[in-house]
XYZ file of C-alpha atoms in Angstrom:
766
model
C 153.269 -1.830 34.342
C 156.077 -4.104 35.812
C 154.322 -4.524 39.099
C 150.929 -5.718 36.886
C 153.010 -7.933 34.719
C 154.320 -9.508 37.983
C 151.273 -9.331 39.920
C 149.410 -11.169 36.532
C 152.599 -14.051 36.792
C 152.259 -14.777 40.415
C 148.797 -15.121 39.781
C 148.752 -17.548 36.672
C 151.140 -19.724 38.277
C 148.683 -20.056 41.443
C 146.038 -21.175 38.875
C 148.076 -23.439 36.970
C 149.416 -25.028 40.286
C 146.215 -25.972 41.291
C 143.254 -28.209 40.259
C 140.616 -25.427 39.136
C 142.738 -24.339 36.227
C 143.023 -27.538 34.619
C 139.568 -28.989 35.558
C 138.022 -26.017 33.759
C 140.228 -26.160 31.027
C 140.068 -29.957 30.559
C 136.492 -29.681 31.111
C 136.025 -27.205 28.282
C 138.215 -28.881 25.870
C 136.107 -32.229 25.948
C 132.981 -30.274 25.857
C 133.814 -28.166 22.992
C 135.670 -30.968 21.308
C 132.832 -32.607 20.906
C 130.746 -30.262 20.133
C 133.001 -29.440 16.898
C 134.167 -32.626 16.213
C 130.657 -34.091 15.885
C 129.091 -31.612 13.938
C 132.101 -31.381 11.511
C 132.011 -35.456 11.102
C 128.189 -35.273 10.595
C 128.424 -32.569 7.694
C 131.313 -34.587 5.967
C 128.851 -38.253 6.693
C 125.981 -36.130 4.752
C 128.396 -35.177 1.965
C 129.190 -39.102 1.845
C 125.549 -39.685 1.730
C 124.953 -37.440 -1.457
C 123.546 -34.292 0.075
C 124.522 -30.992 -1.801
C 126.787 -28.588 0.779
C 126.729 -24.774 1.161
C 127.558 -22.324 3.368
C 129.761 -24.910 5.126
C 131.727 -22.398 7.049
C 129.052 -20.489 8.564
C 126.940 -23.972 9.140
C 129.908 -25.226 11.166
C 130.652 -22.073 13.396
C 127.717 -19.493 12.762
C 124.435 -20.886 12.683
C 122.709 -21.828 15.941
C 120.095 -24.079 14.109
C 121.823 -26.380 12.424
C 124.646 -26.432 15.592
C 127.165 -23.841 15.068
C 130.162 -24.318 17.593
C 130.546 -20.138 18.743
C 126.949 -20.085 19.861
C 126.740 -23.247 21.517
C 129.958 -22.451 23.413
C 128.768 -18.850 24.372
C 126.069 -20.136 26.182
C 128.209 -22.604 28.001
C 131.079 -20.078 28.702
C 129.393 -18.201 31.700
C 129.585 -21.619 33.487
C 133.197 -21.116 33.779
C 134.393 -17.942 34.989
C 132.685 -18.153 38.570
C 135.063 -21.271 39.173
C 137.679 -19.717 37.666
C 137.848 -15.911 39.272
C 136.305 -16.939 42.551
C 139.278 -17.232 44.666
C 141.034 -14.342 42.796
C 140.921 -11.671 45.421
C 138.783 -13.875 47.737
C 141.664 -15.950 48.678
C 144.072 -13.273 49.330
C 141.185 -11.806 51.692
C 140.890 -15.021 53.616
C 144.404 -16.004 53.876
C 145.463 -12.630 54.892
C 147.792 -12.799 51.996
C 146.284 -9.342 50.758
C 148.501 -7.504 53.809
C 151.311 -8.567 51.812
C 149.878 -6.734 48.904
C 148.898 -3.515 50.755
C 152.559 -3.533 52.155
C 154.346 -3.429 48.844
C 155.162 -0.610 46.867
C 151.715 -1.381 44.548
C 148.641 0.771 43.961
C 145.546 -0.555 44.063
C 144.929 -0.223 40.114
C 148.298 -2.261 39.707
C 146.596 -5.069 41.570
C 143.360 -5.620 40.337
C 145.084 -4.653 36.773
C 147.644 -7.715 37.676
C 144.785 -10.020 38.575
C 142.568 -8.715 35.273
C 145.861 -9.771 33.324
C 145.888 -12.981 34.451
C 142.197 -13.645 33.641
C 142.776 -12.169 29.842
C 145.689 -14.283 29.342
C 144.097 -17.657 30.909
C 141.198 -17.079 28.300
C 143.835 -16.516 25.749
C 144.472 -19.895 26.471
C 141.049 -21.258 25.996
C 140.497 -19.136 22.806
C 143.875 -21.599 21.494
C 141.851 -24.284 22.123
C 139.010 -23.128 19.753
C 141.873 -21.905 17.330
C 142.789 -25.304 16.935
C 139.334 -26.327 15.439
C 139.627 -23.653 13.250
C 142.734 -24.204 11.771
C 141.061 -27.579 11.626
C 138.378 -26.433 9.507
C 140.323 -24.381 7.902
C 142.538 -27.586 6.591
C 138.860 -29.537 5.444
C 136.972 -26.571 4.097
C 137.291 -25.540 0.460
C 137.576 -21.430 0.578
C 137.143 -21.042 4.210
C 135.843 -18.094 5.777
C 138.393 -17.332 7.744
C 137.805 -13.261 8.801
C 134.023 -14.680 9.640
C 135.156 -16.888 12.049
C 138.032 -15.179 13.725
C 135.441 -12.131 13.792
C 133.555 -14.665 15.770
C 136.526 -15.757 18.208
C 136.932 -12.221 19.084
C 133.432 -11.778 19.969
C 133.768 -14.496 22.311
C 137.150 -13.676 24.114
C 135.616 -9.876 24.295
C 132.563 -11.861 26.081
C 135.010 -13.927 28.310
C 136.611 -10.605 29.467
C 133.586 -8.784 30.443
C 132.572 -12.353 33.080
C 136.131 -12.168 33.970
C 135.489 -8.404 35.009
C 132.690 -9.344 36.725
C 134.117 -12.267 39.071
C 136.867 -10.171 39.854
C 134.535 -7.268 41.322
C 132.353 -10.118 43.039
C 135.849 -11.934 44.821
C 137.049 -8.663 45.799
C 133.448 -8.206 48.367
C 133.853 -11.031 50.019
C 136.629 -13.604 51.878
C 134.206 -16.681 50.860
C 134.904 -18.135 47.707
C 131.875 -19.863 47.113
C 129.529 -16.806 47.899
C 131.756 -14.848 45.240
C 130.950 -17.453 42.653
C 127.104 -17.355 43.658
C 127.411 -12.909 43.032
C 129.025 -13.910 39.975
C 126.523 -16.033 38.357
C 124.275 -13.349 39.883
C 125.130 -10.106 38.608
C 125.868 -12.295 35.265
C 121.930 -13.255 35.785
C 121.114 -9.595 36.198
C 122.873 -8.631 32.991
C 121.122 -11.290 30.794
C 117.852 -10.119 32.047
C 117.924 -6.463 32.526
C 117.616 -5.791 28.851
C 113.527 -6.852 29.426
C 113.398 -4.417 32.598
C 111.346 -1.291 32.269
C 110.888 -1.519 28.203
C 107.658 0.753 28.642
C 109.674 3.896 29.731
C 111.173 5.617 27.166
C 114.228 6.893 28.799
C 115.384 4.157 31.001
C 114.546 1.042 28.468
C 117.582 3.141 26.185
C 119.984 2.006 29.130
C 118.591 -1.092 30.151
C 118.385 -2.263 26.781
C 121.964 -1.141 26.732
C 123.246 -2.753 29.907
C 122.027 -6.026 28.771
C 125.025 -8.778 27.816
C 122.421 -11.168 26.680
C 123.408 -11.645 22.733
C 126.535 -8.977 22.839
C 128.524 -11.444 20.769
C 125.678 -12.449 18.406
C 127.224 -9.837 15.604
C 130.567 -10.916 16.132
C 129.841 -14.275 15.437
C 127.519 -13.518 12.780
C 130.949 -12.075 11.230
C 129.946 -8.249 11.892
C 131.453 -5.733 14.081
C 129.738 -3.089 15.708
C 131.342 0.169 17.279
C 128.420 0.027 19.551
C 128.729 -3.819 20.744
C 132.889 -3.157 20.863
C 132.657 0.059 22.967
C 130.142 -2.233 25.274
C 132.511 -4.972 26.248
C 135.528 -2.134 26.876
C 133.162 0.003 29.012
C 131.773 -2.781 30.908
C 134.884 -4.377 31.517
C 136.262 -0.685 32.727
C 133.139 -0.108 34.822
C 133.839 -3.735 36.825
C 137.497 -3.044 37.409
C 137.144 0.155 38.276
C 134.362 -0.987 40.866
C 136.812 -3.819 41.989
C 139.475 -0.509 42.229
C 137.422 1.029 44.503
C 136.592 -1.779 46.604
C 140.099 -2.011 47.437
C 140.602 1.124 48.170
C 137.844 1.389 50.463
C 139.071 -1.559 51.833
C 142.518 -0.503 52.629
C 141.563 3.001 53.711
C 138.870 1.842 55.605
C 137.004 4.643 53.764
C 132.840 5.481 55.311
C 130.461 3.260 53.175
C 128.805 6.452 51.959
C 132.007 7.409 50.378
C 132.572 4.469 48.698
C 129.032 4.312 47.346
C 129.156 7.636 46.273
C 132.234 6.437 44.135
C 130.667 3.526 42.744
C 127.179 5.475 41.795
C 129.231 8.099 40.017
C 131.072 5.574 37.922
C 128.111 4.005 37.029
C 126.474 7.380 35.759
C 129.536 8.011 33.587
C 129.143 4.582 32.637
C 124.934 4.839 31.096
C 126.226 7.945 29.689
C 128.848 6.697 27.611
C 126.239 3.574 27.127
C 123.825 5.986 25.801
C 125.882 7.810 23.311
C 127.662 5.021 21.953
C 124.019 3.377 20.967
C 123.072 6.299 18.827
C 122.177 5.183 15.132
C 124.536 8.419 14.010
C 127.643 7.562 16.334
C 127.870 4.016 15.235
C 130.548 2.471 12.385
C 130.376 -0.896 11.255
C 132.996 -3.759 9.644
C 131.288 -6.869 8.237
C 134.189 -9.465 7.929
C 131.885 -11.855 5.935
C 132.625 -13.124 2.286
C 129.433 -11.865 1.028
C 129.005 -9.450 3.319
C 125.386 -11.143 4.420
C 125.269 -8.653 7.398
C 125.254 -5.501 5.086
C 122.405 -4.139 2.789
C 123.147 -5.135 -1.018
C 124.324 -2.572 -3.199
C 120.413 -2.499 -4.760
C 119.467 -1.376 -1.099
C 122.277 0.895 -0.456
C 121.386 2.772 -3.905
C 117.896 3.411 -2.901
C 118.524 4.440 0.855
C 120.672 7.258 -1.071
C 117.896 8.829 -2.825
C 115.763 9.080 0.279
C 117.266 12.527 1.335
C 115.759 14.252 4.625
C 114.080 12.301 7.466
C 111.810 9.228 7.251
C 109.834 8.297 9.719
C 108.116 5.079 9.944
C 104.739 4.551 12.150
C 103.845 1.351 13.258
C 99.640 1.067 13.797
C 99.129 -1.744 16.742
C 95.727 -2.933 16.935
C 95.431 -4.071 20.498
C 92.838 -7.036 18.745
C 95.343 -8.411 16.623
C 96.300 -11.487 18.633
C 98.771 -12.981 16.289
C 100.750 -9.382 15.959
C 100.508 -7.588 18.905
C 103.898 -8.834 20.652
C 105.571 -7.304 17.811
C 104.343 -3.678 19.093
C 104.395 -3.653 22.476
C 106.402 -1.185 24.762
C 108.518 -4.122 26.071
C 109.349 -5.078 22.517
C 110.342 -1.740 20.948
C 113.992 -2.394 20.694
C 113.628 -5.747 19.573
C 111.731 -5.020 17.058
C 113.527 -1.912 16.392
C 116.625 -4.712 15.464
C 114.091 -5.187 12.393
C 115.670 -2.029 10.658
C 118.744 -2.116 12.315
C 120.794 -2.463 8.874
C 119.068 0.543 7.051
C 119.577 2.997 10.215
C 123.423 1.886 9.648
C 122.684 3.795 6.231
C 120.024 6.309 7.152
C 120.970 7.036 11.081
C 118.014 9.895 10.776
C 115.182 7.014 10.564
C 112.739 7.628 13.321
C 110.144 4.965 14.624
C 106.722 5.352 15.874
C 104.241 3.841 17.715
C 100.387 4.303 17.423
C 97.781 1.882 19.497
C 94.225 1.674 18.683
C 91.321 -1.273 18.444
C 89.246 -1.820 16.132
C 87.776 -4.920 13.972
C 90.139 -7.614 12.733
C 88.535 -8.177 9.302
C 90.000 -11.547 7.514
C 90.111 -13.473 10.588
C 87.443 -15.549 12.205
C 87.237 -14.432 15.886
C 86.950 -17.462 18.959
C 83.836 -18.108 20.571
C 84.967 -16.904 23.236
C 86.426 -12.709 21.472
C 82.355 -13.154 20.184
C 80.828 -12.905 23.601
C 82.864 -9.600 24.235
C 82.709 -6.254 22.768
C 85.714 -4.652 21.559
C 86.030 -2.238 24.140
C 86.069 -4.915 26.773
C 88.560 -6.888 24.388
C 90.744 -4.055 24.160
C 90.855 -3.262 27.855
C 91.727 -6.511 28.592
C 95.031 -6.369 26.263
C 96.001 -2.821 28.243
C 96.033 -4.692 31.011
C 97.868 -7.807 29.695
C 100.629 -5.522 28.191
C 100.516 -2.621 30.510
C 99.396 0.190 28.023
C 97.861 3.440 28.962
C 94.143 3.671 27.953
C 94.264 7.124 26.929
C 97.225 6.224 24.673
C 94.775 3.849 23.011
C 93.061 5.186 19.901
C 89.131 4.149 19.339
C 87.640 2.832 16.139
C 86.653 6.051 15.389
C 89.569 8.046 16.618
C 91.447 5.947 14.244
C 89.499 5.841 11.139
C 89.698 9.800 11.446
C 93.540 9.750 11.625
C 94.112 6.949 8.945
C 92.104 4.234 6.994
C 93.555 0.687 8.191
C 90.329 -0.635 7.062
C 91.521 -1.609 3.529
C 94.545 -3.170 5.564
C 92.025 -5.304 7.131
C 92.922 -3.459 10.581
C 96.264 -5.849 11.045
C 99.531 -4.762 12.003
C 100.887 -2.341 9.865
C 103.516 0.195 8.984
C 103.361 3.494 7.660
C 106.969 4.638 5.928
C 106.995 8.776 5.438
C 109.193 10.876 3.908
C 110.060 14.326 5.618
C 108.752 15.632 1.952
C 104.942 13.811 2.415
C 105.327 10.551 0.657
C 103.756 8.068 2.381
C 103.464 4.072 1.891
C 102.474 0.852 3.548
C 104.742 -1.865 4.973
C 103.204 -4.858 5.988
C 103.150 -8.254 7.859
C 102.269 -11.808 5.871
C 100.676 -14.677 7.007
C 102.704 -17.894 7.739
C 105.252 -19.051 9.982
C 107.793 -15.864 8.850
C 105.733 -12.976 9.227
C 108.094 -10.238 9.232
C 109.003 -8.232 5.908
C 112.456 -8.789 4.792
C 115.126 -6.486 2.707
C 113.353 -7.593 -0.559
C 109.545 -5.806 0.698
C 111.338 -2.906 3.029
C 113.471 -1.591 0.355
C 110.345 -2.113 -1.962
C 108.636 0.144 0.157
C 111.289 2.582 0.303
C 112.138 2.800 -3.272
C 108.389 3.692 -3.833
C 109.122 6.466 -1.620
C 112.132 7.775 -3.453
C 110.467 7.461 -7.282
C 108.148 5.966 -9.844
C 107.960 2.645 -9.888
C 105.346 0.337 -12.273
C 102.122 0.196 -12.774
C 100.702 -3.285 -13.942
C 97.614 -2.704 -15.920
C 94.871 -5.861 -15.755
C 93.127 -5.971 -18.414
C 89.235 -6.447 -17.719
C 85.553 -6.688 -19.854
C 86.130 -9.768 -21.797
C 85.773 -12.283 -18.900
C 89.219 -12.011 -17.880
C 90.946 -13.781 -14.724
C 89.898 -11.387 -11.712
C 92.136 -9.922 -9.246
C 89.509 -8.864 -7.008
C 87.709 -11.669 -6.642
C 88.601 -14.908 -4.465
C 88.163 -18.473 -6.025
C 90.407 -20.884 -7.260
C 90.761 -19.639 -10.572
C 91.227 -15.705 -9.904
C 94.272 -14.052 -9.627
C 93.854 -12.191 -6.146
C 96.707 -13.473 -4.014
C 99.258 -12.066 -6.535
C 96.901 -9.005 -7.522
C 95.803 -7.499 -4.589
C 96.273 -9.810 -1.342
C 97.704 -7.670 1.076
C 99.013 -10.173 3.495
C 100.704 -12.288 0.666
C 104.443 -11.969 0.472
C 104.683 -12.022 -3.041
C 101.591 -10.079 -4.146
C 102.958 -7.508 -7.084
C 101.913 -4.862 -4.524
C 104.558 -6.139 -1.769
C 107.555 -6.112 -4.172
C 106.689 -2.623 -5.425
C 104.590 -2.487 -7.763
C 100.889 -0.786 -8.198
C 98.123 -2.718 -10.112
C 94.871 -1.677 -11.317
C 92.082 -2.780 -13.586
C 92.153 -1.146 -17.268
C 89.848 -1.295 -20.119
C 90.446 -1.924 -23.803
C 87.478 0.949 -24.321
C 90.016 3.673 -23.751
C 93.601 3.990 -25.061
C 95.771 2.539 -22.414
C 97.062 5.530 -20.071
C 100.498 6.007 -20.735
C 101.412 5.651 -16.760
C 100.800 1.538 -17.484
C 104.255 0.018 -17.656
C 103.066 -3.617 -17.959
C 100.028 -4.816 -19.190
C 98.402 -8.491 -18.059
C 95.892 -10.321 -20.193
C 94.726 -13.293 -18.516
C 92.555 -16.099 -20.438
C 89.912 -13.725 -22.324
C 86.453 -15.625 -23.329
C 85.224 -12.678 -26.249
C 87.737 -11.027 -28.585
C 88.248 -7.163 -28.868
C 85.641 -4.968 -30.334
C 86.861 -3.126 -33.277
C 87.939 0.092 -31.049
C 89.467 -1.904 -28.449
C 91.545 -3.561 -31.010
C 92.729 -0.505 -31.880
C 93.503 0.677 -28.261
C 95.385 -2.585 -27.513
C 97.831 -2.371 -31.010
C 98.457 1.316 -30.064
C 100.029 -0.018 -26.721
C 101.689 -2.735 -28.481
C 102.994 -0.081 -30.949
C 104.413 1.778 -28.143
C 106.765 -0.466 -26.547
C 104.424 -1.145 -23.626
C 105.355 -4.718 -22.103
C 102.913 -7.767 -21.770
C 102.494 -10.876 -20.315
C 99.546 -12.752 -21.836
C 98.248 -16.006 -20.365
C 95.985 -18.375 -22.381
C 93.986 -21.716 -21.908
C 93.691 -24.659 -24.195
C 89.802 -23.893 -24.824
C 90.621 -20.393 -25.591
C 92.665 -21.154 -28.534
C 89.704 -19.659 -30.880
C 89.646 -16.372 -28.971
C 93.385 -15.783 -28.121
C 94.644 -16.995 -31.232
C 94.533 -14.054 -33.211
C 96.094 -11.662 -30.187
C 99.215 -14.556 -30.066
C 99.347 -14.221 -33.854
C 100.140 -10.502 -33.905
C 103.565 -12.031 -32.001
C 103.870 -14.633 -34.592
C 103.235 -17.148 -31.403
C 100.489 -20.215 -32.423
C 98.962 -23.058 -29.897
C 99.331 -26.297 -30.871
C 95.865 -27.892 -31.152
C 94.618 -30.108 -27.866
C 96.152 -30.297 -24.553
C 98.990 -31.719 -23.348
C 98.675 -34.498 -21.044
C 100.779 -37.283 -18.896
C 99.340 -39.701 -17.771
C 100.728 -40.240 -14.003
C 99.524 -42.944 -11.003
C 98.881 -40.411 -8.430
C 97.478 -36.883 -10.609
C 94.953 -35.686 -13.263
C 97.159 -36.377 -16.629
C 96.482 -32.549 -17.866
C 98.616 -31.806 -14.632
C 102.170 -30.713 -16.542
C 105.635 -30.160 -15.062
C 107.838 -27.522 -16.522
C 111.070 -26.395 -15.804
C 113.028 -23.095 -16.986
C 115.412 -23.765 -20.391
C 118.761 -22.898 -20.076
C 118.136 -19.348 -21.989
C 115.332 -18.421 -19.509
C 117.631 -18.795 -16.915
C 120.538 -16.867 -18.419
C 118.093 -13.907 -19.148
C 116.169 -13.842 -15.567
C 118.264 -14.460 -12.652
C 114.924 -16.133 -10.604
C 114.468 -19.162 -12.812
C 117.893 -20.438 -12.736
C 117.157 -20.721 -9.152
C 114.152 -23.099 -10.136
C 116.419 -25.540 -11.456
C 119.264 -25.365 -9.048
C 117.221 -26.008 -5.925
C 115.140 -28.657 -7.499
C 111.659 -26.748 -8.038
C 109.060 -26.766 -11.156
C 106.150 -24.969 -12.211
C 102.978 -26.558 -12.578
C 100.558 -25.902 -15.251
C 97.207 -28.100 -14.285
C 95.936 -27.200 -18.165
C 98.782 -26.134 -21.234
C 98.570 -25.789 -24.362
C 102.401 -25.521 -26.205
C 103.486 -22.936 -28.105
C 105.173 -22.547 -31.247
C 106.767 -19.736 -33.356
C 105.681 -19.336 -36.914
C 106.055 -15.892 -39.287
C 108.414 -13.648 -38.160
C 106.782 -10.525 -36.669
C 109.925 -8.438 -35.604
C 110.757 -9.740 -32.292
C 113.280 -12.174 -30.963
C 111.628 -15.287 -29.552
C 113.370 -16.688 -25.961
C 111.613 -19.892 -24.921
C 111.403 -19.816 -21.663
C 109.812 -23.353 -20.028
C 109.483 -26.721 -21.147
C 107.879 -29.803 -20.195
C 110.153 -31.642 -17.965
C 109.777 -34.655 -19.908
C 108.208 -36.736 -22.805
C 104.309 -35.383 -23.169
C 101.955 -35.168 -25.862
C 99.089 -33.144 -27.144
C 95.859 -34.647 -26.454
C 93.454 -34.191 -29.432
C 90.636 -36.655 -28.614
C 89.791 -37.213 -24.856
C 88.234 -34.345 -23.104
C 87.136 -35.685 -19.924
C 90.095 -36.736 -18.195
C 88.002 -38.135 -15.174
C 86.169 -40.622 -16.328
C 87.710 -41.755 -19.450
C 91.776 -42.390 -19.938
C 93.989 -40.990 -22.659
C 96.266 -42.384 -24.824
C 98.547 -41.708 -27.601
C 97.295 -41.470 -30.793
C 99.749 -40.915 -33.288
C 97.570 -41.413 -36.520
C 94.876 -38.658 -35.141
C 98.012 -36.225 -34.823
C 99.130 -36.495 -31.874
C 103.024 -36.247 -31.037
C 105.411 -37.243 -27.895
C 107.987 -34.787 -27.025
C 108.585 -32.141 -24.872
C 107.096 -29.030 -25.723
C 107.855 -25.102 -25.083
C 104.617 -24.066 -22.846
C 105.834 -20.308 -22.324
C 108.074 -17.774 -24.286
C 109.497 -14.235 -24.175
C 109.383 -12.100 -27.068
C 111.752 -8.887 -27.053
C 112.185 -6.010 -30.022
C 113.698 -2.797 -29.944
C 111.168 -0.081 -29.935
C 112.826 3.670 -29.828
C 115.090 3.334 -27.231
C 114.073 1.058 -25.046
C 113.344 -2.645 -25.490
C 109.747 -4.086 -25.263
C 109.278 -7.306 -23.225
C 106.752 -9.923 -23.611
C 105.876 -13.098 -22.173
C 103.477 -15.539 -23.130
C 102.052 -18.378 -21.369
C 99.944 -21.299 -22.568
C 98.083 -21.974 -19.290
C 96.489 -19.093 -17.326
C 95.985 -21.253 -14.321
C 99.968 -21.957 -13.309
C 99.644 -18.609 -11.097
C 95.836 -18.597 -10.023
C 95.172 -18.889 -6.630
C 94.341 -22.341 -6.371
C 97.386 -23.209 -7.845
C 99.525 -20.746 -5.963
C 98.408 -22.534 -2.852
C 98.354 -25.805 -3.844
C 100.791 -29.040 -2.382
C 101.265 -32.256 -3.990
C 102.981 -34.828 -2.476
C 106.571 -35.668 -4.321
C 106.148 -32.136 -6.338
C 108.310 -29.386 -5.441
C 106.277 -26.540 -7.296
C 107.770 -22.760 -7.250
C 105.017 -21.083 -9.331
C 105.560 -17.729 -7.059
C 108.976 -17.564 -8.468
C 107.307 -17.469 -11.912
C 105.318 -14.135 -10.574
C 108.778 -12.932 -9.344
C 110.916 -13.612 -11.835
C 108.902 -12.666 -14.590
C 107.672 -9.392 -13.773
C 111.350 -8.234 -12.616
C 112.242 -8.938 -16.359
C 108.410 -7.143 -17.230
C 109.685 -3.832 -15.337
C 113.234 -4.002 -16.211
C 114.895 -4.987 -13.586
C 113.006 -2.434 -11.470
C 111.538 -4.639 -8.720
C 111.196 -6.937 -7.093
C 114.186 -5.776 -5.489
C 117.609 -7.727 -6.340
C 118.564 -8.839 -2.868
C 121.310 -10.947 -4.735
C 124.624 -11.689 -2.976
C 127.873 -13.118 -4.370
C 127.776 -16.831 -5.060
C 129.212 -18.625 -1.307
C 132.707 -20.635 -2.465
C 133.016 -22.613 0.631
C 130.564 -25.607 -0.618
C 133.118 -28.569 -0.616
C 135.523 -30.543 1.976
C 138.915 -31.346 1.237
C 139.202 -34.345 3.196
C 137.567 -37.381 3.330
C 135.594 -38.863 6.151
C 138.053 -41.399 7.811
C 140.742 -38.209 8.550
C 137.781 -36.307 10.112
C 136.670 -38.866 11.916
C 140.189 -39.339 13.329
C 140.121 -35.756 14.294
C 137.044 -35.875 16.370
C 138.293 -38.542 18.203
C 141.623 -36.571 18.783
C 140.151 -33.387 19.579
C 137.239 -35.359 21.810
C 139.666 -37.768 23.909
C 143.202 -37.781 23.246
C 143.772 -33.750 23.215
C 141.852 -33.691 26.845
C 143.977 -36.679 27.958
C 147.043 -34.900 27.128
C 145.992 -32.172 29.334
C 145.384 -34.188 31.895
C 148.823 -35.950 31.778
C 150.563 -32.273 31.409
C 148.065 -31.414 34.629
C 149.017 -34.203 37.200
C 152.805 -34.132 36.069
C 153.093 -30.062 36.878
C 151.157 -30.612 40.351
C 153.203 -33.985 41.347
C 155.998 -31.804 40.836
C 154.884 -28.639 42.476
C 153.943 -31.372 45.245
C 157.534 -32.657 45.222
C 159.213 -29.241 45.561
């Protein structure tokens, strides 16, 4: 150890007595300080301008979309190391001083480790610069999440150490420093891109993907320490140091190149074996350093996974004609696609992923004119050529239909989750920019395999809103639209139509009655009352012009619809468009509704009746939504296009805030019966869910999610909430932050420059 320490000290002296080490440090400080100081000042300015603040630690250090400092610095580190390491061994080789080391009582391993120790110490100096920024942020941000940031700092240091090991090995290969620098950049480039090479070969892709250094520090930066990434840094560093030692030994003893090559190959083979085994999910361990455990599945998801005993297979069906989604499932994307389930394999390592390729007509998408001129087979062969697929492994339309019915899934990219015991379910992708399922949808699919989930029965036979027909008034979007993220089927529910001509099946947990246009028959009335009496949950939606038909149904619960239609004249929109907000009681009862208020959204109701609660029917009533401002119940005007509306108190119109939705509860046996009644049926229709209005931030889909979450007794949708983030404010003002920006960006680099000039001049004088 003494020899290693002496070599490291001599190397550090040589570094800091030359301009290159100081130049790298000064440039690194100037560059990183500009990023940090400017970002911090901009965020504090946002506070001064009145913008809401949240998750400040993550945004300042981690989030690459908002300019987090760690991802930016990660992209710059590889530029510094070749300049730093190019002369570590090349200088000794070119000057002949390597012979003095050979003649001294030190081994080749001690020489390499001593040189590398000096690089590690220099790396610590660079990390100390970042530590200054962390201290500044710690003093500036309330409830600073320092464990996450220190984990990110560790990741950057380990990455720098790998770069240094690569540079040291390249420097041992040549006596020319510029060549050593170029070789270092070349190898770092290879390590960055090797993860995308030979991904269509099953065994090889496991090795090349593991060898890739691209993104290796990302999990550390996000606050997650994974044994695979930690061991990667250690193993790859050890590999290049061992290769450098072998190179030194070969030069020292003048051994044959075949023996040296064999030693190189042996080391690489050992590293490959170690890499393969350390990347097995069953052998990985994790530590989430973040305050809210943002890198770990929520407790609800972990509970679901714990109930999935035995094996689980995820089979991905890839339609070669699905141009929008095929790239998720082609062989070159296997490993990156599997990363979507990494948080699940952490808790269930036995998850197996398979891929099935086929071609068939893509439904629900209008093909281009170019595609219309070609047959299915011709288009499929084009895709096989582009993505390098073996045609013998691609199923024809007849073969895939004999294997599984994907026509109901529109032949889109879809996954099938299947337990060892035989239970199956679909996991879909969705329309829009954010296509892939998230934790809520993945866990809901797994929960469907683990237990029986609520079934929503949709009452038919009285002209109600339809879940099968498209059109603005109907309920296809949340009823059976498989490619809509917030459709009930994608959140864990089953949906089926039911008729009141027969008793409601026991399997129905929630009954939906949406604006019936004709009353119940006596037999239907009896079956309805039986369901209510047994304690079944309900969601009832009415319309102002259905008061006569829906009134008797609502009266069973003591609820009445106020005569007329709620109106609020505005410059830009129809007067019957009402904006509603959840009440305080609603936010306490259903957490989804609290998010509507917190994020400044509302629920729009295009034609709503106000609700009142009269006769006591044994239910406890909670107002859910009320108008956001004063409105009135219009009794006279019916044509809102050509006629204008005005408040007429004499006719009974009253201007005030009105309740438009209520929740009712009562105890039936051992369970609580839950009922939601809304005075508007359009608010969750296809048209309203897809509507966008300038200046109105509507979140009507949240009404669906929150309402059915409450009606299902919290079973689904999956509750994926995490503890509240506490780092939501700054402890300092803008003037102090601007001073720090100037100090870190200009004064600190200048102080380093002065120190460098002083040391170099003093050394020259001696």
